[in-house]
């Protein structure tokens, strides 16, 4: 089993947050817009951020998936949580599994 985190962040998402705009200055930024962000370090570590919806309920959540529990992942998670908290009074963060 690899230590590959997947973090799920649930919120009301009442205010849209352009996550990609905040990551564009990072040297690891590859592509993205809105809630969709792709990051990759020179060492090959990657982080994918996306907004998704539950099939059953249609509730939105943000998913961070990474190639490993690296400093890039930790930095990205910190920024995403900080940005989402600025537009919400409640976040629920789950570690959704290791692959």
Backbone as JSON Lines, residues from 0, in Angstrom:
{"i":0,"aa":"X","n":[0.84,-1.18,0.0],"ca":[0.0,0.0,0.0],"c":[0.89,1.25,0.0]}
{"i":1,"aa":"X","n":[0.65,2.14,-0.92],"ca":[1.37,3.4,-0.98],"c":[0.67,4.43,-0.1]}
{"i":2,"aa":"X","n":[1.46,5.36,0.4],"ca":[0.89,6.46,1.19],"c":[0.45,7.56,0.24]}
{"i":3,"aa":"X","n":[-0.7,7.37,-0.37],"ca":[-1.24,8.34,-1.34],"c":[-2.55,8.89,-0.77]}
{"i":4,"aa":"X","n":[-2.47,10.1,-0.23],"ca":[-3.67,10.64,0.41],"c":[-4.7,11.18,-0.58]}
{"i":5,"aa":"X","n":[-5.93,11.04,-0.21],"ca":[-7.05,11.68,-0.88],"c":[-7.83,12.38,0.2]}
{"i":6,"aa":"X","n":[-7.9,13.7,0.11],"ca":[-8.59,14.49,1.11],"c":[-9.87,15.05,0.5]}
{"i":7,"aa":"X","n":[-10.96,14.86,1.19],"ca":[-12.25,15.35,0.76],"c":[-12.66,16.49,1.69]}
{"i":8,"aa":"X","n":[-13.01,17.64,1.11],"ca":[-13.41,18.8,1.9],"c":[-14.84,19.17,1.53]}
{"i":9,"aa":"X","n":[-15.71,19.11,2.52],"ca":[-17.12,19.45,2.33],"c":[-17.38,20.83,2.91]}
{"i":10,"aa":"X","n":[-18.22,21.59,2.25],"ca":[-18.57,22.93,2.69],"c":[-19.91,23.3,2.07]}
{"i":11,"aa":"X","n":[-20.39,24.49,2.4],"ca":[-21.62,24.98,1.77],"c":[-21.34,25.52,0.38]}
{"i":12,"aa":"X","n":[-20.11,25.96,0.1],"ca":[-19.71,26.52,-1.18],"c":[-20.66,27.63,-1.62]}
{"i":13,"aa":"X","n":[-21.08,28.44,-0.65],"ca":[-21.97,29.55,-0.96],"c":[-21.27,30.62,-1.79]}
{"i":14,"aa":"X","n":[-19.98,30.8,-1.53],"ca":[-19.18,31.76,-2.3],"c":[-18.18,30.98,-3.15]}
{"i":15,"aa":"X","n":[-18.17,31.24,-4.45],"ca":[-17.19,30.58,-5.31],"c":[-15.79,31.06,-4.95]}
{"i":16,"aa":"X","n":[-14.86,30.14,-4.97],"ca":[-13.46,30.45,-4.71],"c":[-12.66,30.01,-5.93]}
{"i":17,"aa":"X","n":[-11.93,30.93,-6.52],"ca":[-11.08,30.59,-7.67],"c":[-9.75,30.09,-7.13]}
{"i":18,"aa":"X","n":[-9.72,28.8,-6.79],"ca":[-8.5,28.21,-6.25],"c":[-7.34,28.36,-7.21]}
{"i":19,"aa":"X","n":[-7.59,28.12,-8.48],"ca":[-6.52,28.17,-9.48],"c":[-5.82,29.53,-9.49]}
{"i":20,"aa":"X","n":[-6.58,30.6,-9.33],"ca":[-5.98,31.94,-9.34],"c":[-4.94,32.09,-8.23]}
{"i":21,"aa":"X","n":[-5.17,31.44,-7.1],"ca":[-4.24,31.52,-5.98],"c":[-3.02,30.62,-6.17]}
{"i":22,"aa":"X","n":[-3.15,29.59,-6.98],"ca":[-2.03,28.68,-7.21],"c":[-1.17,29.09,-8.42]}
{"i":23,"aa":"X","n":[-1.66,29.98,-9.25],"ca":[-0.93,30.34,-10.47],"c":[0.48,30.86,-10.22]}
{"i":24,"aa":"X","n":[0.7,31.47,-9.08],"ca":[2.02,32.0,-8.75],"c":[2.99,30.92,-8.29]}
{"i":25,"aa":"X","n":[2.5,29.77,-7.96],"ca":[3.36,28.69,-7.49],"c":[4.17,28.13,-8.66]}
{"i":26,"aa":"X","n":[5.45,27.83,-8.46],"ca":[6.24,27.23,-9.54],"c":[5.73,25.84,-9.95]}
{"i":27,"aa":"X","n":[4.99,25.18,-9.06],"ca":[4.46,23.84,-9.34],"c":[3.15,23.86,-10.13]}
{"i":28,"aa":"X","n":[2.59,25.04,-10.35],"ca":[1.32,25.15,-11.07],"c":[1.49,24.68,-12.51]}
{"i":29,"aa":"X","n":[0.64,23.75,-12.93],"ca":[0.65,23.23,-14.3],"c":[-0.53,23.79,-15.09]}
{"i":30,"aa":"X","n":[-1.74,23.65,-14.52],"ca":[-2.93,24.14,-15.2],"c":[-4.08,24.23,-14.21]}
{"i":31,"aa":"X","n":[-5.14,24.9,-14.67],"ca":[-6.33,24.93,-13.85],"c":[-7.15,26.19,-14.01]}
{"i":32,"aa":"X","n":[-8.39,26.09,-13.56],"ca":[-9.28,27.24,-13.47],"c":[-10.36,26.91,-12.44]}
{"i":33,"aa":"X","n":[-10.8,27.93,-11.72],"ca":[-11.82,27.71,-10.7],"c":[-11.34,26.74,-9.63]}
{"i":34,"aa":"X","n":[-12.12,25.7,-9.4],"ca":[-11.78,24.7,-8.39],"c":[-10.84,23.62,-8.94]}
{"i":35,"aa":"X","n":[-10.54,23.64,-10.21],"ca":[-9.69,22.62,-10.83],"c":[-8.24,23.1,-10.87]}
{"i":36,"aa":"X","n":[-7.32,22.34,-10.28],"ca":[-5.91,22.72,-10.23],"c":[-5.05,21.46,-10.4]}
{"i":37,"aa":"X","n":[-4.01,21.59,-11.2],"ca":[-3.02,20.53,-11.34],"c":[-1.66,21.11,-10.96]}
{"i":38,"aa":"X","n":[-0.98,20.45,-10.03],"ca":[0.34,20.87,-9.58],"c":[1.33,19.74,-9.78]}
{"i":39,"aa":"X","n":[2.57,20.08,-10.09],"ca":[3.62,19.07,-10.19],"c":[4.95,19.7,-9.83]}
{"i":40,"aa":"X","n":[5.7,19.03,-8.95],"ca":[7.0,19.53,-8.54],"c":[8.08,19.03,-9.5]}
{"i":41,"aa":"X","n":[9.26,19.63,-9.41],"ca":[10.38,19.18,-10.24],"c":[10.76,17.74,-9.92]}
{"i":42,"aa":"X","n":[10.5,17.32,-8.68],"ca":[10.8,15.95,-8.26],"c":[9.77,14.94,-8.77]}
{"i":43,"aa":"X","n":[8.68,15.44,-9.38],"ca":[7.67,14.55,-9.94],"c":[6.46,14.34,-9.06]}
{"i":44,"aa":"X","n":[6.44,14.94,-7.86],"ca":[5.25,14.84,-7.0],"c":[4.12,15.62,-7.64]}
{"i":45,"aa":"X","n":[2.91,15.11,-7.53],"ca":[1.77,15.82,-8.13],"c":[0.6,15.9,-7.16]}
{"i":46,"aa":"X","n":[-0.2,16.95,-7.36],"ca":[-1.42,17.15,-6.6],"c":[-2.49,17.57,-7.58]}
{"i":47,"aa":"X","n":[-3.64,16.94,-7.49],"ca":[-4.8,17.27,-8.32],"c":[-5.91,17.73,-7.4]}
{"i":48,"aa":"X","n":[-6.48,18.89,-7.71],"ca":[-7.57,19.45,-6.91],"c":[-8.77,19.61,-7.84]}
{"i":49,"aa":"X","n":[-9.94,19.14,-7.37],"ca":[-11.13,19.26,-8.2],"c":[-12.37,19.34,-7.34]}
{"i":50,"aa":"X","n":[-13.38,20.01,-7.87],"ca":[-14.68,20.02,-7.22],"c":[-15.52,18.93,-7.87]}
{"i":51,"aa":"X","n":[-16.13,18.1,-7.05],"ca":[-16.93,16.99,-7.55],"c":[-18.28,16.99,-6.86]}
{"i":52,"aa":"X","n":[-19.18,16.16,-7.36],"ca":[-20.52,16.05,-6.77],"c":[-20.81,14.59,-6.45]}
{"i":53,"aa":"X","n":[-21.49,14.41,-5.33],"ca":[-21.94,13.08,-4.94],"c":[-23.0,12.6,-5.92]}
{"i":54,"aa":"X","n":[-22.95,11.34,-6.28],"ca":[-23.97,10.79,-7.18],"c":[-25.35,10.77,-6.54]}
{"i":55,"aa":"X","n":[-25.41,10.36,-5.27],"ca":[-26.7,10.18,-4.62],"c":[-27.38,11.51,-4.28]}
{"i":56,"aa":"X","n":[-26.62,12.46,-3.73],"ca":[-27.22,13.68,-3.2],"c":[-26.97,14.91,-4.07]}
{"i":57,"aa":"X","n":[-25.94,14.85,-4.89],"ca":[-25.57,16.02,-5.69],"c":[-24.78,17.05,-4.91]}
{"i":58,"aa":"X","n":[-24.46,16.76,-3.62],"ca":[-23.69,17.68,-2.81],"c":[-22.27,17.81,-3.35]}
{"i":59,"aa":"X","n":[-21.77,19.05,-3.37],"ca":[-20.43,19.31,-3.89],"c":[-19.38,19.12,-2.79]}
{"i":60,"aa":"X","n":[-18.19,18.73,-3.22],"ca":[-17.04,18.65,-2.32],"c":[-15.79,18.88,-3.14]}
{"i":61,"aa":"X","n":[-14.71,19.26,-2.47],"ca":[-13.42,19.44,-3.12],"c":[-12.58,18.22,-2.78]}
{"i":62,"aa":"X","n":[-11.93,17.65,-3.77],"ca":[-11.08,16.49,-3.58],"c":[-9.65,16.85,-3.92]}
{"i":63,"aa":"X","n":[-8.73,16.58,-3.01],"ca":[-7.3,16.71,-3.26],"c":[-6.73,15.31,-3.34]}
{"i":64,"aa":"X","n":[-6.13,14.97,-4.45],"ca":[-5.49,13.67,-4.63],"c":[-4.03,13.93,-4.94]}
{"i":65,"aa":"X","n":[-3.15,13.16,-4.34],"ca":[-1.72,13.41,-4.48],"c":[-0.97,12.13,-4.78]}
{"i":66,"aa":"X","n":[0.23,12.29,-5.32],"ca":[1.07,11.13,-5.61],"c":[1.75,10.62,-4.35]}
{"i":67,"aa":"X","n":[1.67,11.37,-3.27],"ca":[2.25,10.96,-2.0],"c":[2.05,12.04,-0.96]}
{"i":68,"aa":"X","n":[2.33,11.71,0.28],"ca":[2.19,12.67,1.37],"c":[3.45,13.51,1.43]}
{"i":69,"aa":"X","n":[3.56,14.45,0.51],"ca":[4.77,15.25,0.33],"c":[4.56,16.68,0.82]}
{"i":70,"aa":"X","n":[5.63,17.45,0.81],"ca":[5.51,18.85,1.21],"c":[4.61,19.6,0.23]}
{"i":71,"aa":"X","n":[4.62,19.26,-1.05],"ca":[3.73,19.9,-2.02],"c":[2.27,19.65,-1.63]}
{"i":72,"aa":"X","n":[1.95,18.43,-1.27],"ca":[0.6,18.09,-0.85],"c":[0.22,18.87,0.41]}
{"i":73,"aa":"X","n":[1.1,18.91,1.39],"ca":[0.82,19.6,2.64],"c":[0.6,21.09,2.41]}
{"i":74,"aa":"X","n":[1.42,21.72,1.58],"ca":[1.27,23.14,1.27],"c":[-0.04,23.41,0.54]}
{"i":75,"aa":"X","n":[-0.35,22.57,-0.43],"ca":[-1.59,22.74,-1.21],"c":[-2.82,22.58,-0.31]}
{"i":76,"aa":"X","n":[-2.8,21.58,0.55],"ca":[-3.92,21.35,1.47],"c":[-4.1,22.56,2.38]}
{"i":77,"aa":"X","n":[-3.02,23.09,2.91],"ca":[-3.11,24.25,3.78],"c":[-3.73,25.45,3.09]}
{"i":78,"aa":"X","n":[-3.32,25.72,1.85],"ca":[-3.87,26.86,1.12],"c":[-5.34,26.64,0.79]}
{"i":79,"aa":"X","n":[-5.7,25.46,0.34],"ca":[-7.1,25.18,0.0],"c":[-7.99,25.35,1.22]}
{"i":80,"aa":"X","n":[-7.6,24.8,2.36],"ca":[-8.41,24.92,3.57],"c":[-8.54,26.39,3.96]}
{"i":81,"aa":"X","n":[-7.45,27.12,3.92],"ca":[-7.48,28.54,4.27],"c":[-8.41,29.33,3.34]}
{"i":82,"aa":"X","n":[-8.32,29.08,2.05],"ca":[-9.16,29.8,1.09],"c":[-10.64,29.44,1.24]}
{"i":83,"aa":"X","n":[-10.94,28.18,1.45],"ca":[-12.33,27.76,1.6],"c":[-12.92,28.27,2.91]}
{"i":84,"aa":"X","n":[-12.12,28.34,3.97],"ca":[-12.61,28.86,5.24],"c":[-12.98,30.33,5.15]}
{"i":85,"aa":"X","n":[-12.3,31.06,4.28],"ca":[-12.59,32.49,4.13],"c":[-14.01,32.72,3.59]}
{"i":86,"aa":"X","n":[-14.57,31.72,2.9],"ca":[-15.91,31.88,2.32],"c":[-16.95,30.98,2.93]}
{"i":87,"aa":"X","n":[-16.66,30.39,4.1],"ca":[-17.59,29.45,4.71],"c":[-17.46,29.52,6.23]}
{"i":88,"aa":"X","n":[-18.52,29.19,6.91],"ca":[-18.42,29.12,8.37],"c":[-18.19,27.69,8.85]}
{"i":89,"aa":"X","n":[-18.11,26.75,7.92],"ca":[-17.9,25.37,8.32],"c":[-17.26,24.58,7.18]}
{"i":90,"aa":"X","n":[-16.2,23.86,7.5],"ca":[-15.6,22.9,6.59],"c":[-15.53,21.56,7.3]}
{"i":91,"aa":"X","n":[-15.71,20.51,6.54],"ca":[-15.51,19.16,7.06],"c":[-14.43,18.54,6.19]}
{"i":92,"aa":"X","n":[-13.35,18.09,6.83],"ca":[-12.22,17.54,6.11],"c":[-12.1,16.06,6.47]}
{"i":93,"aa":"X","n":[-12.07,15.21,5.42],"ca":[-11.95,13.76,5.6],"c":[-10.73,13.28,4.84]}
{"i":94,"aa":"X","n":[-10.02,12.37,5.43],"ca":[-9.0,11.63,4.69],"c":[-9.76,10.45,4.1]}
{"i":95,"aa":"X","n":[-9.94,10.5,2.78],"ca":[-10.85,9.52,2.17],"c":[-10.18,8.22,1.78]}
{"i":96,"aa":"X","n":[-8.92,8.06,2.13],"ca":[-8.32,6.76,1.9],"c":[-6.91,6.82,1.4]}
{"i":97,"aa":"X","n":[-6.26,5.68,1.5],"ca":[-4.92,5.49,0.98],"c":[-4.97,4.43,-0.1]}
{"i":98,"aa":"X","n":[-4.28,4.69,-1.18],"ca":[-4.27,3.74,-2.3],"c":[-3.02,2.89,-2.21]}
